[in-house]
Amino acid sequence: MSITLERRYADRLEEFAARHAFLVDLAMVLALMGCAALGGSLTLPSADPPDQDTTATVLMGVACLVLLKHRTHPRTAVVVAGGCTVAAVVLGYLVTPLLLAPVMAALYWLATLTDRRTTRVYGIITMLSVIVAAVFSHSMDHLSLLLRTIGPFFWLMLPLAAGNMTRLRRAYLQAVQARAEHAERTREEEARLRVTEERMRIARELHDVVAHHMALANAQAGTAAHLALTHPEQTQKILTDLTGTTSSALRELKAALGLLRQNDHEDDAGPGSTALEPAPGLARLPELVSACASAGLEVTVTTEGEPQPLSPGVDLTAFRIVQEALTNVTKHATAEAARVRLTYTGSRLLITVTNDGTSKPQAPEGRGFGVMGMRERAHSIGGELCAGPRPQGGFEVTTALPLQPSTHPGEGTTP
């Protein structure tokens, strides 16, 4: 409690000193004048006081008044105050802390406001000058040489040490404040980056869900309309599949939006909350193939190598890439068949989706957000993706994914 009060009062004094700098300096100069006047009247018991009272008063007055400029001209203040003090000592005034008060204040402000090299140079010159003057001053003839030197040295070292500590403390506080400001800016930038990444992730997820199911629904509806009169039974089956496609789209959209509203603590969920579906993976490829078949696209899936377990993020990414690639075939190509090849090699999974159709003129394949989203998904887990026309015709999407993500697997938690 006492430390807090002391700190509060210290902060208030610093604010007052910064707001009324001239008044503080003037009060300090008046106090130093009183100290110098009192110091000039002191003598040793066996020594006679000097006769130049007016001269000493003028010298000490100048030494004190020059301190009014110590904030802007600390070197000049030290030189003038030191010169006046040396002159007073030469005139025979006794070297006491009161007489040295002006030059001590000048040295303190010099150490506080300037660099270490400047403080060292001016401080050494000032101390040597005062010590030499004290050694040869007749007012101190009754004292030994050790006392003549150790006294001025000790008293002039105090303000230098105190000023140096004050300067270091200010530099430390400034460094702490700078680090705090940098940390705050870094936190804000990191928060903005995370928000941007989350928005991009949600945008990719919603794009994959909506684009895939809507494209299938559109293809199924078109096929049903085309076969309505000639093949009523097949039309009925397609319409049934269309209902399943739209229901699946609604479930995935509900799951995605549910994650956006979900609290960090699952225990906080109400008793009426429904469990969210798990994130889709390659295990749902048969369902995807069946949905594409109902839209008129025959999909063949082949697997090479020994299937390896995938992390949730990689499994979701692999499924979404295959889903988006087949959706692009349905929307942008005239192909009636597509091939999906899964190759497990070492620590990577190679996925290739190809078709032999030609791109529709109004929506050339490989443009828009589909390929961009697939590439972003692959890069987010440390994989690579290439997409483009095949030399022999058609279009091909190839991606290489690590079995375990090399970066943050944040995708694995989103359905």
mmCIF file of C-alpha atoms in Angstrom:
data_model
loop_
_atom_site.group_PDB
_atom_site.id
_atom_site.type_symbol
_atom_site.label_atom_id
_atom_site.label_comp_id
_atom_site.label_asym_id
_atom_site.label_seq_id
_atom_site.Cartn_x
_atom_site.Cartn_y
_atom_site.Cartn_z
ATOM 1 C CA MET A 1 0.000 0.000 0.000
ATOM 2 C CA SER A 2 2.761 2.443 0.949
ATOM 3 C CA ILE A 3 4.708 1.609 -2.222
ATOM 4 C CA THR A 4 1.632 2.352 -4.315
ATOM 5 C CA LEU A 5 1.100 5.703 -2.601
ATOM 6 C CA GLU A 6 4.754 6.626 -3.006
ATOM 7 C CA ARG A 7 4.622 5.716 -6.674
ATOM 8 C CA ARG A 8 1.458 7.769 -7.135
ATOM 9 C CA TYR A 9 2.992 10.829 -5.496
ATOM 10 C CA ALA A 10 6.180 10.392 -7.528
ATOM 11 C CA ASP A 11 4.159 10.284 -10.742
ATOM 12 C CA ARG A 12 2.288 13.430 -9.721
ATOM 13 C CA LEU A 13 5.541 15.242 -8.954
ATOM 14 C CA GLU A 14 6.970 14.229 -12.331
ATOM 15 C CA GLU A 15 3.837 15.466 -14.095
ATOM 16 C CA PHE A 16 4.001 18.781 -12.209
ATOM 17 C CA ALA A 17 7.713 19.174 -12.978
ATOM 18 C CA ALA A 18 7.128 18.497 -16.665
ATOM 19 C CA ARG A 19 4.195 20.930 -16.787
ATOM 20 C CA HIS A 20 5.875 23.746 -14.843
ATOM 21 C CA ALA A 21 9.539 23.243 -15.702
ATOM 22 C CA PHE A 22 10.568 26.903 -15.303
ATOM 23 C CA LEU A 23 8.993 27.220 -11.852
ATOM 24 C CA VAL A 24 10.737 24.063 -10.693
ATOM 25 C CA ASP A 25 14.081 25.280 -12.057
ATOM 26 C CA LEU A 26 13.626 28.691 -10.447
ATOM 27 C CA ALA A 27 12.875 27.126 -7.057
ATOM 28 C CA MET A 28 15.941 24.938 -7.419
ATOM 29 C CA VAL A 29 18.150 27.964 -8.256
ATOM 30 C CA LEU A 30 16.891 29.919 -5.248
ATOM 31 C CA ALA A 31 17.569 26.947 -2.969
ATOM 32 C CA LEU A 32 21.067 26.556 -4.404
ATOM 33 C CA MET A 33 21.746 30.272 -3.901
ATOM 34 C CA GLY A 34 20.877 29.872 -0.257
ATOM 35 C CA CYS A 35 23.176 26.847 0.043
ATOM 36 C CA ALA A 36 26.043 28.678 -1.684
ATOM 37 C CA ALA A 37 25.609 31.770 0.506
ATOM 38 C CA LEU A 38 25.661 29.647 3.633
ATOM 39 C CA GLY A 39 28.655 27.675 2.355
ATOM 40 C CA GLY A 40 30.572 30.872 1.649
ATOM 41 C CA SER A 41 30.218 31.929 5.277
ATOM 42 C CA LEU A 42 31.789 28.762 6.665
ATOM 43 C CA THR A 43 35.476 28.620 7.602
ATOM 44 C CA LEU A 44 37.758 26.438 9.653
ATOM 45 C CA PRO A 45 38.106 27.433 13.332
ATOM 46 C CA SER A 46 41.745 28.396 12.913
ATOM 47 C CA ALA A 47 41.383 30.121 9.525
ATOM 48 C CA ASP A 48 40.433 33.680 8.674
ATOM 49 C CA PRO A 49 37.421 34.255 6.428
ATOM 50 C CA PRO A 50 38.168 35.725 2.986
ATOM 51 C CA ASP A 51 37.620 39.428 2.377
ATOM 52 C CA GLN A 52 36.034 39.232 -1.117
ATOM 53 C CA ASP A 53 32.410 38.731 -0.051
ATOM 54 C CA THR A 54 30.960 40.639 -3.023
ATOM 55 C CA THR A 55 33.063 38.739 -5.542
ATOM 56 C CA ALA A 56 32.098 35.371 -4.074
ATOM 57 C CA THR A 57 28.435 36.366 -4.037
ATOM 58 C CA VAL A 58 28.564 37.303 -7.729
ATOM 59 C CA LEU A 59 30.399 34.087 -8.629
ATOM 60 C CA MET A 60 27.962 31.866 -6.774
ATOM 61 C CA GLY A 61 25.036 33.823 -8.165
ATOM 62 C CA VAL A 62 26.252 33.256 -11.714
ATOM 63 C CA ALA A 63 26.893 29.577 -10.951
ATOM 64 C CA CYS A 64 23.309 29.214 -9.756
ATOM 65 C CA LEU A 65 21.610 31.330 -12.440
ATOM 66 C CA VAL A 66 23.272 29.403 -15.276
ATOM 67 C CA LEU A 67 21.421 26.315 -14.066
ATOM 68 C CA LEU A 68 18.218 27.809 -15.475
ATOM 69 C CA LYS A 69 19.558 26.648 -18.872
ATOM 70 C CA HIS A 70 20.619 23.197 -17.751
ATOM 71 C CA ARG A 71 17.856 21.488 -19.758
ATOM 72 C CA THR A 72 19.003 22.884 -23.102
ATOM 73 C CA HIS A 73 22.694 23.570 -22.407
ATOM 74 C CA PRO A 74 23.920 21.079 -19.768
ATOM 75 C CA ARG A 75 27.575 21.329 -20.887
ATOM 76 C CA THR A 76 27.576 25.119 -20.654
ATOM 77 C CA ALA A 77 26.006 24.941 -17.199
ATOM 78 C CA VAL A 78 28.769 22.609 -15.990
ATOM 79 C CA VAL A 79 31.550 24.769 -17.438
ATOM 80 C CA VAL A 80 30.188 28.012 -15.965
ATOM 81 C CA ALA A 81 29.259 26.540 -12.572
ATOM 82 C CA GLY A 82 32.575 24.722 -12.347
ATOM 83 C CA GLY A 83 34.570 27.816 -13.288
ATOM 84 C CA CYS A 84 32.777 29.960 -10.713
ATOM 85 C CA THR A 85 33.297 27.323 -8.027
ATOM 86 C CA VAL A 86 37.008 27.005 -8.817
ATOM 87 C CA ALA A 87 37.375 30.803 -8.677
ATOM 88 C CA ALA A 88 35.644 30.906 -5.282
ATOM 89 C CA VAL A 89 37.927 28.180 -3.926
ATOM 90 C CA VAL A 90 40.994 30.028 -5.229
ATOM 91 C CA LEU A 91 39.789 33.164 -3.446
ATOM 92 C CA GLY A 92 40.022 31.256 -0.191
ATOM 93 C CA TYR A 93 36.511 29.958 0.471
ATOM 94 C CA LEU A 94 36.291 26.653 2.242
ATOM 95 C CA VAL A 95 35.349 23.681 0.052
ATOM 96 C CA THR A 96 32.141 22.351 1.539
ATOM 97 C CA PRO A 97 29.115 20.529 0.079
ATOM 98 C CA LEU A 98 27.134 23.789 0.413
ATOM 99 C CA LEU A 99 29.653 25.711 -1.664
ATOM 100 C CA LEU A 100 29.791 22.883 -4.211
ATOM 101 C CA ALA A 101 25.990 22.643 -4.461
ATOM 102 C CA PRO A 102 25.688 24.562 -7.808
ATOM 103 C CA VAL A 103 28.358 22.531 -9.588
ATOM 104 C CA MET A 104 26.996 19.312 -8.060
ATOM 105 C CA ALA A 105 23.549 20.118 -9.501
ATOM 106 C CA ALA A 106 25.125 20.909 -12.888
ATOM 107 C CA LEU A 107 26.988 17.577 -12.899
ATOM 108 C CA TYR A 108 23.800 15.709 -11.993
ATOM 109 C CA TRP A 109 21.877 17.205 -14.907
ATOM 110 C CA LEU A 110 24.833 16.599 -17.218
ATOM 111 C CA ALA A 111 24.869 12.896 -16.334
ATOM 112 C CA THR A 112 21.101 12.721 -16.705
ATOM 113 C CA LEU A 113 20.735 14.510 -20.049
ATOM 114 C CA THR A 114 23.883 13.550 -21.965
ATOM 115 C CA ASP A 115 25.663 10.369 -22.962
ATOM 116 C CA ARG A 116 28.213 8.512 -20.880
ATOM 117 C CA ARG A 117 31.277 9.766 -22.790
ATOM 118 C CA THR A 118 30.292 13.421 -22.391
ATOM 119 C CA THR A 119 29.608 12.894 -18.691
ATOM 120 C CA ARG A 120 32.971 11.232 -18.207
ATOM 121 C CA VAL A 121 34.959 13.979 -19.996
ATOM 122 C CA TYR A 122 33.261 16.970 -18.374
ATOM 123 C CA GLY A 123 33.031 15.258 -14.986
ATOM 124 C CA ILE A 124 36.755 14.402 -14.840
ATOM 125 C CA ILE A 125 37.819 17.882 -15.932
ATOM 126 C CA THR A 126 35.519 19.541 -13.380
ATOM 127 C CA MET A 127 36.646 17.287 -10.518
ATOM 128 C CA LEU A 128 40.345 17.777 -11.302
ATOM 129 C CA SER A 129 39.879 21.537 -11.473
ATOM 130 C CA VAL A 130 38.125 21.712 -8.111
ATOM 131 C CA ILE A 131 40.612 19.313 -6.456
ATOM 132 C CA VAL A 132 43.638 21.237 -7.746
ATOM 133 C CA ALA A 133 42.092 24.508 -6.542
ATOM 134 C CA ALA A 134 41.408 22.937 -3.143
ATOM 135 C CA VAL A 135 44.976 21.623 -2.876
ATOM 136 C CA PHE A 136 46.500 25.046 -3.413
ATOM 137 C CA SER A 137 43.853 27.033 -1.512
ATOM 138 C CA HIS A 138 45.244 28.717 1.642
ATOM 139 C CA SER A 139 41.858 28.263 3.354
ATOM 140 C CA MET A 140 42.615 24.548 3.687
ATOM 141 C CA ASP A 141 46.244 24.802 4.791
ATOM 142 C CA HIS A 142 45.335 23.271 8.144
ATOM 143 C CA LEU A 143 44.076 20.070 6.478
ATOM 144 C CA SER A 144 46.148 17.203 5.142
ATOM 145 C CA LEU A 145 46.535 16.629 1.406
ATOM 146 C CA LEU A 146 44.358 13.510 1.601
ATOM 147 C CA LEU A 147 41.449 15.423 3.122
ATOM 148 C CA ARG A 148 41.803 18.207 0.537
ATOM 149 C CA THR A 149 41.442 15.725 -2.322
ATOM 150 C CA ILE A 150 39.103 13.076 -0.960
ATOM 151 C CA GLY A 151 36.433 15.557 0.090
ATOM 152 C CA PRO A 152 35.834 17.275 -3.315
ATOM 153 C CA PHE A 153 36.237 13.955 -5.127
ATOM 154 C CA PHE A 154 33.584 12.279 -2.978
ATOM 155 C CA TRP A 155 31.063 15.120 -3.139
ATOM 156 C CA LEU A 156 31.402 15.569 -6.915
ATOM 157 C CA MET A 157 31.173 11.835 -7.589
ATOM 158 C CA LEU A 158 27.779 11.622 -5.875
ATOM 159 C CA PRO A 159 25.834 13.700 -8.454
ATOM 160 C CA LEU A 160 27.580 11.925 -11.322
ATOM 161 C CA ALA A 161 26.597 8.515 -9.967
ATOM 162 C CA ALA A 162 23.049 9.638 -9.162
ATOM 163 C CA GLY A 163 22.605 11.235 -12.593
ATOM 164 C CA ASN A 164 23.936 8.144 -14.326
ATOM 165 C CA MET A 165 21.485 5.945 -12.411
ATOM 166 C CA THR A 166 18.626 8.289 -13.309
ATOM 167 C CA ARG A 167 19.591 8.177 -16.983
ATOM 168 C CA LEU A 168 19.780 4.380 -16.939
ATOM 169 C CA ARG A 169 16.415 4.163 -15.186
ATOM 170 C CA ARG A 170 14.808 6.424 -17.781
ATOM 171 C CA ALA A 171 16.367 4.423 -20.599
ATOM 172 C CA TYR A 172 15.088 1.213 -19.000
ATOM 173 C CA LEU A 173 11.564 2.604 -18.617
ATOM 174 C CA GLN A 174 11.585 3.814 -22.219
ATOM 175 C CA ALA A 175 12.752 0.397 -23.380
ATOM 176 C CA VAL A 176 10.017 -1.299 -21.349
ATOM 177 C CA GLN A 177 7.414 1.070 -22.772
ATOM 178 C CA ALA A 178 8.713 0.523 -26.296
ATOM 179 C CA ARG A 179 8.559 -3.239 -25.836
ATOM 180 C CA ALA A 180 5.031 -2.968 -24.453
ATOM 181 C CA GLU A 181 3.932 -0.833 -27.408
ATOM 182 C CA HIS A 182 5.615 -3.242 -29.824
ATOM 183 C CA ALA A 183 3.941 -6.195 -28.123
ATOM 184 C CA GLU A 184 0.578 -4.424 -28.321
ATOM 185 C CA ARG A 185 1.054 -3.688 -32.019
ATOM 186 C CA THR A 186 2.163 -7.266 -32.587
ATOM 187 C CA ARG A 187 -0.898 -8.603 -30.769
ATOM 188 C CA GLU A 188 -3.184 -6.389 -32.837
ATOM 189 C CA GLU A 189 -1.494 -7.411 -36.081
ATOM 190 C CA GLU A 190 -1.619 -11.074 -35.087
ATOM 191 C CA ALA A 191 -5.290 -10.745 -34.182
ATOM 192 C CA ARG A 192 -6.045 -9.111 -37.542
ATOM 193 C CA LEU A 193 -4.065 -11.830 -39.319
ATOM 194 C CA ARG A 194 -5.950 -14.557 -37.487
ATOM 195 C CA VAL A 195 -9.268 -12.931 -38.303
ATOM 196 C CA THR A 196 -8.278 -12.704 -41.968
ATOM 197 C CA GLU A 197 -7.139 -16.337 -42.047
ATOM 198 C CA GLU A 198 -10.340 -17.434 -40.345
ATOM 199 C CA ARG A 199 -12.453 -15.487 -42.829
ATOM 200 C CA MET A 200 -10.560 -17.065 -45.725
ATOM 201 C CA ARG A 201 -10.956 -20.526 -44.211
ATOM 202 C CA ILE A 202 -14.693 -20.044 -43.699
ATOM 203 C CA ALA A 203 -15.037 -18.616 -47.201
ATOM 204 C CA ARG A 204 -13.286 -21.672 -48.678
ATOM 205 C CA GLU A 205 -15.434 -24.038 -46.654
ATOM 206 C CA LEU A 206 -18.706 -22.347 -47.578
ATOM 207 C CA HIS A 207 -17.627 -22.114 -51.203
ATOM 208 C CA ASP A 208 -16.876 -25.833 -51.323
ATOM 209 C CA VAL A 209 -20.148 -26.777 -49.653
ATOM 210 C CA VAL A 210 -22.406 -24.419 -51.623
ATOM 211 C CA ALA A 211 -20.668 -24.698 -54.990
ATOM 212 C CA HIS A 212 -20.514 -28.491 -54.934
ATOM 213 C CA HIS A 213 -24.054 -29.177 -53.817
ATOM 214 C CA MET A 214 -25.632 -26.423 -55.907
ATOM 215 C CA ALA A 215 -23.750 -27.570 -58.997
ATOM 216 C CA LEU A 216 -24.900 -31.134 -58.435
ATOM 217 C CA ALA A 217 -28.435 -29.983 -57.751
ATOM 218 C CA ASN A 218 -28.442 -27.923 -60.947
ATOM 219 C CA ALA A 219 -27.105 -30.836 -62.989
ATOM 220 C CA GLN A 220 -29.582 -33.262 -61.442
ATOM 221 C CA ALA A 221 -32.468 -30.886 -62.060
ATOM 222 C CA GLY A 222 -31.418 -30.393 -65.680
ATOM 223 C CA THR A 223 -31.058 -34.104 -66.249
ATOM 224 C CA ALA A 224 -34.447 -34.782 -64.660
ATOM 225 C CA ALA A 225 -36.108 -32.154 -66.869
ATOM 226 C CA HIS A 226 -34.487 -33.693 -69.947
ATOM 227 C CA LEU A 227 -35.637 -37.237 -69.097
ATOM 228 C CA ALA A 228 -39.025 -36.369 -67.603
ATOM 229 C CA LEU A 229 -41.082 -37.425 -70.628
ATOM 230 C CA THR A 230 -39.039 -40.329 -71.957
ATOM 231 C CA HIS A 231 -37.721 -41.988 -68.791
ATOM 232 C CA PRO A 232 -40.107 -41.261 -65.905
ATOM 233 C CA GLU A 233 -38.607 -43.944 -63.611
ATOM 234 C CA GLN A 234 -35.055 -42.629 -64.041
ATOM 235 C CA THR A 235 -36.400 -39.111 -63.549
ATOM 236 C CA GLN A 236 -37.972 -40.177 -60.257
ATOM 237 C CA LYS A 237 -34.634 -41.620 -59.073
ATOM 238 C CA ILE A 238 -32.798 -38.420 -60.020
ATOM 239 C CA LEU A 239 -35.336 -36.298 -58.162
ATOM 240 C CA THR A 240 -34.889 -38.517 -55.108
ATOM 241 C CA ASP A 241 -31.123 -37.985 -55.369
ATOM 242 C CA LEU A 242 -31.745 -34.255 -55.753
ATOM 243 C CA THR A 243 -33.565 -34.261 -52.423
ATOM 244 C CA GLY A 244 -30.597 -36.005 -50.824
ATOM 245 C CA THR A 245 -28.186 -33.487 -52.374
ATOM 246 C CA THR A 246 -30.067 -30.486 -51.025
ATOM 247 C CA SER A 247 -30.480 -32.140 -47.607
ATOM 248 C CA SER A 248 -26.747 -32.817 -47.459
ATOM 249 C CA ALA A 249 -26.037 -29.197 -48.386
ATOM 250 C CA LEU A 250 -28.304 -27.964 -45.611
ATOM 251 C CA ARG A 251 -26.654 -30.280 -43.063
ATOM 252 C CA GLU A 252 -23.150 -29.133 -43.967
ATOM 253 C CA LEU A 253 -24.172 -25.485 -43.954
ATOM 254 C CA LYS A 254 -25.804 -25.971 -40.546
ATOM 255 C CA ALA A 255 -22.657 -27.630 -39.236
ATOM 256 C CA ALA A 256 -20.416 -24.846 -40.571
ATOM 257 C CA LEU A 257 -22.610 -22.101 -39.143
ATOM 258 C CA GLY A 258 -22.922 -24.033 -35.886
ATOM 259 C CA LEU A 259 -19.154 -23.946 -35.448
ATOM 260 C CA LEU A 260 -19.205 -20.186 -35.878
ATOM 261 C CA ARG A 261 -21.693 -19.876 -33.030
ATOM 262 C CA GLN A 262 -20.186 -22.548 -30.802
ATOM 263 C CA ASN A 263 -18.548 -21.506 -27.517
ATOM 264 C CA ASP A 264 -14.981 -22.431 -26.704
ATOM 265 C CA HIS A 265 -16.257 -24.712 -23.923
ATOM 266 C CA GLU A 266 -18.499 -27.500 -25.094
ATOM 267 C CA ASP A 267 -19.804 -27.932 -21.567
ATOM 268 C CA ASP A 268 -21.533 -24.564 -21.868
ATOM 269 C CA ALA A 269 -23.813 -25.878 -24.599
ATOM 270 C CA GLY A 270 -27.443 -26.078 -23.656
ATOM 271 C CA PRO A 271 -29.291 -29.340 -23.234
ATOM 272 C CA GLY A 272 -31.093 -28.726 -26.489
ATOM 273 C CA SER A 273 -27.974 -28.289 -28.590
ATOM 274 C CA THR A 274 -27.416 -30.885 -31.295
ATOM 275 C CA ALA A 275 -24.084 -32.541 -31.976
ATOM 276 C CA LEU A 276 -22.300 -31.392 -35.104
ATOM 277 C CA GLU A 277 -21.393 -33.825 -37.889
ATOM 278 C CA PRO A 278 -17.761 -34.933 -38.063
ATOM 279 C CA ALA A 279 -15.591 -33.369 -40.718
ATOM 280 C CA PRO A 280 -15.853 -35.224 -44.064
ATOM 281 C CA GLY A 281 -12.906 -37.223 -45.348
ATOM 282 C CA LEU A 282 -11.917 -39.676 -48.059
ATOM 283 C CA ALA A 283 -14.211 -42.254 -46.449
ATOM 284 C CA ARG A 284 -17.100 -40.308 -48.012
ATOM 285 C CA LEU A 285 -15.775 -40.668 -51.553
ATOM 286 C CA PRO A 286 -18.386 -43.341 -52.442
ATOM 287 C CA GLU A 287 -21.136 -40.941 -51.422
ATOM 288 C CA LEU A 288 -19.529 -38.219 -53.551
ATOM 289 C CA VAL A 289 -19.198 -40.590 -56.524
ATOM 290 C CA SER A 290 -22.859 -41.570 -56.210
ATOM 291 C CA ALA A 291 -23.953 -37.906 -56.120
ATOM 292 C CA CYS A 292 -21.910 -37.149 -59.239
ATOM 293 C CA ALA A 293 -23.373 -40.182 -61.000
ATOM 294 C CA SER A 294 -26.901 -38.911 -60.380
ATOM 295 C CA ALA A 295 -25.841 -35.661 -62.070
ATOM 296 C CA GLY A 296 -24.649 -37.504 -65.150
ATOM 297 C CA LEU A 297 -20.917 -37.687 -64.366
ATOM 298 C CA GLU A 298 -19.365 -41.139 -64.055
ATOM 299 C CA VAL A 299 -16.442 -41.076 -61.618
ATOM 300 C CA THR A 300 -13.847 -43.840 -61.332
ATOM 301 C CA VAL A 301 -11.708 -44.000 -58.177
ATOM 302 C CA THR A 302 -8.469 -46.008 -58.097
ATOM 303 C CA THR A 303 -6.019 -46.406 -55.216
ATOM 304 C CA GLU A 304 -2.333 -47.221 -55.592
ATOM 305 C CA GLY A 305 -0.032 -48.166 -52.760
ATOM 306 C CA GLU A 306 -0.906 -49.117 -49.203
ATOM 307 C CA PRO A 307 -3.465 -46.682 -47.743
ATOM 308 C CA GLN A 308 -2.073 -44.822 -44.762
ATOM 309 C CA PRO A 309 -3.958 -43.132 -41.916
ATOM 310 C CA LEU A 310 -4.400 -39.390 -42.462
ATOM 311 C CA SER A 311 -4.669 -36.628 -39.913
ATOM 312 C CA PRO A 312 -8.120 -34.977 -39.737
ATOM 313 C CA GLY A 313 -6.831 -31.829 -41.470
ATOM 314 C CA VAL A 314 -5.225 -33.725 -44.356
ATOM 315 C CA ASP A 315 -8.249 -36.015 -44.693
ATOM 316 C CA LEU A 316 -10.588 -33.030 -44.919
ATOM 317 C CA THR A 317 -8.307 -31.219 -47.369
ATOM 318 C CA ALA A 318 -8.014 -34.269 -49.623
ATOM 319 C CA PHE A 319 -11.790 -34.728 -49.712
ATOM 320 C CA ARG A 320 -12.474 -31.041 -50.385
ATOM 321 C CA ILE A 321 -9.958 -30.934 -53.240
ATOM 322 C CA VAL A 322 -11.490 -33.989 -54.886
ATOM 323 C CA GLN A 323 -14.965 -32.570 -54.304
ATOM 324 C CA GLU A 324 -14.074 -29.193 -55.821
ATOM 325 C CA ALA A 325 -12.289 -30.776 -58.785
ATOM 326 C CA LEU A 326 -15.339 -32.922 -59.592
ATOM 327 C CA THR A 327 -17.623 -29.916 -59.069
ATOM 328 C CA ASN A 328 -15.583 -27.969 -61.642
ATOM 329 C CA VAL A 329 -15.967 -30.847 -64.083
ATOM 330 C CA THR A 330 -19.724 -30.786 -63.558
ATOM 331 C CA LYS A 331 -19.989 -26.997 -63.946
ATOM 332 C CA HIS A 332 -17.326 -26.057 -66.493
ATOM 333 C CA ALA A 333 -16.656 -29.103 -68.706
ATOM 334 C CA THR A 334 -18.611 -31.189 -71.185
ATOM 335 C CA ALA A 335 -17.078 -34.434 -69.945
ATOM 336 C CA GLU A 336 -19.278 -37.381 -68.995
ATOM 337 C CA ALA A 337 -16.568 -39.201 -67.017
ATOM 338 C CA ALA A 338 -13.803 -38.303 -64.607
ATOM 339 C CA ARG A 339 -11.027 -40.288 -62.942
ATOM 340 C CA VAL A 340 -9.700 -39.957 -59.402
ATOM 341 C CA ARG A 341 -6.397 -41.609 -58.561
ATOM 342 C CA LEU A 342 -5.086 -41.821 -54.986
ATOM 343 C CA THR A 343 -1.398 -42.755 -54.687
ATOM 344 C CA TYR A 344 0.261 -43.351 -51.312
ATOM 345 C CA THR A 345 4.019 -42.896 -51.614
ATOM 346 C CA GLY A 346 6.138 -42.733 -48.484
ATOM 347 C CA SER A 347 4.920 -39.834 -46.355
ATOM 348 C CA ARG A 348 2.785 -38.176 -49.040
ATOM 349 C CA LEU A 349 -0.552 -38.693 -50.719
ATOM 350 C CA LEU A 350 -0.773 -37.879 -54.437
ATOM 351 C CA ILE A 351 -4.252 -37.096 -55.772
ATOM 352 C CA THR A 352 -4.982 -36.751 -59.468
ATOM 353 C CA VAL A 353 -8.396 -35.813 -60.891
ATOM 354 C CA THR A 354 -8.678 -35.864 -64.691
ATOM 355 C CA ASN A 355 -11.384 -35.572 -67.336
ATOM 356 C CA ASP A 356 -11.362 -35.741 -71.146
ATOM 357 C CA GLY A 357 -14.003 -33.099 -71.798
ATOM 358 C CA THR A 358 -13.665 -29.592 -73.178
ATOM 359 C CA SER A 359 -14.285 -26.395 -71.196
ATOM 360 C CA LYS A 360 -17.471 -24.499 -71.754
ATOM 361 C CA PRO A 361 -16.863 -21.139 -73.484
ATOM 362 C CA GLN A 362 -18.792 -19.097 -70.950
ATOM 363 C CA ALA A 363 -16.880 -20.486 -67.932
ATOM 364 C CA PRO A 364 -13.316 -21.584 -68.826
ATOM 365 C CA GLU A 365 -12.052 -24.162 -66.380
ATOM 366 C CA GLY A 366 -9.183 -23.252 -64.102
ATOM 367 C CA ARG A 367 -10.390 -19.717 -63.377
ATOM 368 C CA GLY A 368 -12.366 -18.255 -60.510
ATOM 369 C CA PHE A 369 -12.247 -19.222 -56.865
ATOM 370 C CA GLY A 370 -12.347 -23.009 -57.261
ATOM 371 C CA VAL A 371 -8.721 -23.622 -58.216
ATOM 372 C CA MET A 372 -7.593 -20.805 -55.928
ATOM 373 C CA GLY A 373 -9.395 -22.388 -52.989
ATOM 374 C CA MET A 374 -7.916 -25.823 -53.722
ATOM 375 C CA ARG A 375 -4.420 -24.374 -53.912
ATOM 376 C CA GLU A 376 -4.893 -22.482 -50.638
ATOM 377 C CA ARG A 377 -6.121 -25.646 -48.940
ATOM 378 C CA ALA A 378 -3.098 -27.608 -50.127
ATOM 379 C CA HIS A 379 -0.641 -24.891 -49.079
ATOM 380 C CA SER A 380 -2.263 -24.552 -45.642
ATOM 381 C CA ILE A 381 -1.062 -28.049 -44.665
ATOM 382 C CA GLY A 382 2.270 -27.935 -46.472
ATOM 383 C CA GLY A 383 1.149 -29.488 -49.753
ATOM 384 C CA GLU A 384 1.264 -28.467 -53.412
ATOM 385 C CA LEU A 385 -1.329 -28.307 -56.156
ATOM 386 C CA CYS A 386 -1.198 -27.903 -59.927
ATOM 387 C CA ALA A 387 -4.203 -27.473 -62.210
ATOM 388 C CA GLY A 388 -4.387 -26.941 -65.940
ATOM 389 C CA PRO A 389 -5.378 -28.345 -69.355
ATOM 390 C CA ARG A 390 -3.919 -31.666 -70.466
ATOM 391 C CA PRO A 391 -1.915 -31.849 -73.725
ATOM 392 C CA GLN A 392 -4.168 -34.646 -75.010
ATOM 393 C CA GLY A 393 -7.304 -32.722 -74.037
ATOM 394 C CA GLY A 394 -9.367 -32.276 -70.932
ATOM 395 C CA PHE A 395 -8.283 -30.920 -67.582
ATOM 396 C CA GLU A 396 -6.187 -32.271 -64.718
ATOM 397 C CA VAL A 397 -5.811 -31.377 -61.055
ATOM 398 C CA THR A 398 -2.792 -32.835 -59.245
ATOM 399 C CA THR A 399 -1.950 -32.327 -55.590
ATOM 400 C CA ALA A 400 0.666 -33.744 -53.231
ATOM 401 C CA LEU A 401 -0.308 -33.691 -49.551
ATOM 402 C CA PRO A 402 1.708 -34.793 -46.514
ATOM 403 C CA LEU A 403 0.150 -37.545 -44.441
ATOM 404 C CA GLN A 404 0.649 -35.293 -41.403
ATOM 405 C CA PRO A 405 0.282 -31.507 -41.846
ATOM 406 C CA SER A 406 3.542 -29.540 -41.627
ATOM 407 C CA THR A 407 1.699 -26.386 -40.454
ATOM 408 C CA HIS A 408 -1.209 -25.714 -38.111
ATOM 409 C CA PRO A 409 -3.961 -28.189 -38.863
ATOM 410 C CA GLY A 410 -6.751 -25.754 -38.165
ATOM 411 C CA GLU A 411 -8.745 -27.045 -41.158
ATOM 412 C CA GLY A 412 -9.368 -30.324 -39.405
ATOM 413 C CA THR A 413 -11.881 -28.894 -37.013
ATOM 414 C CA THR A 414 -14.235 -27.466 -39.603
ATOM 415 C CA PRO A 415 -16.765 -29.761 -41.260
#
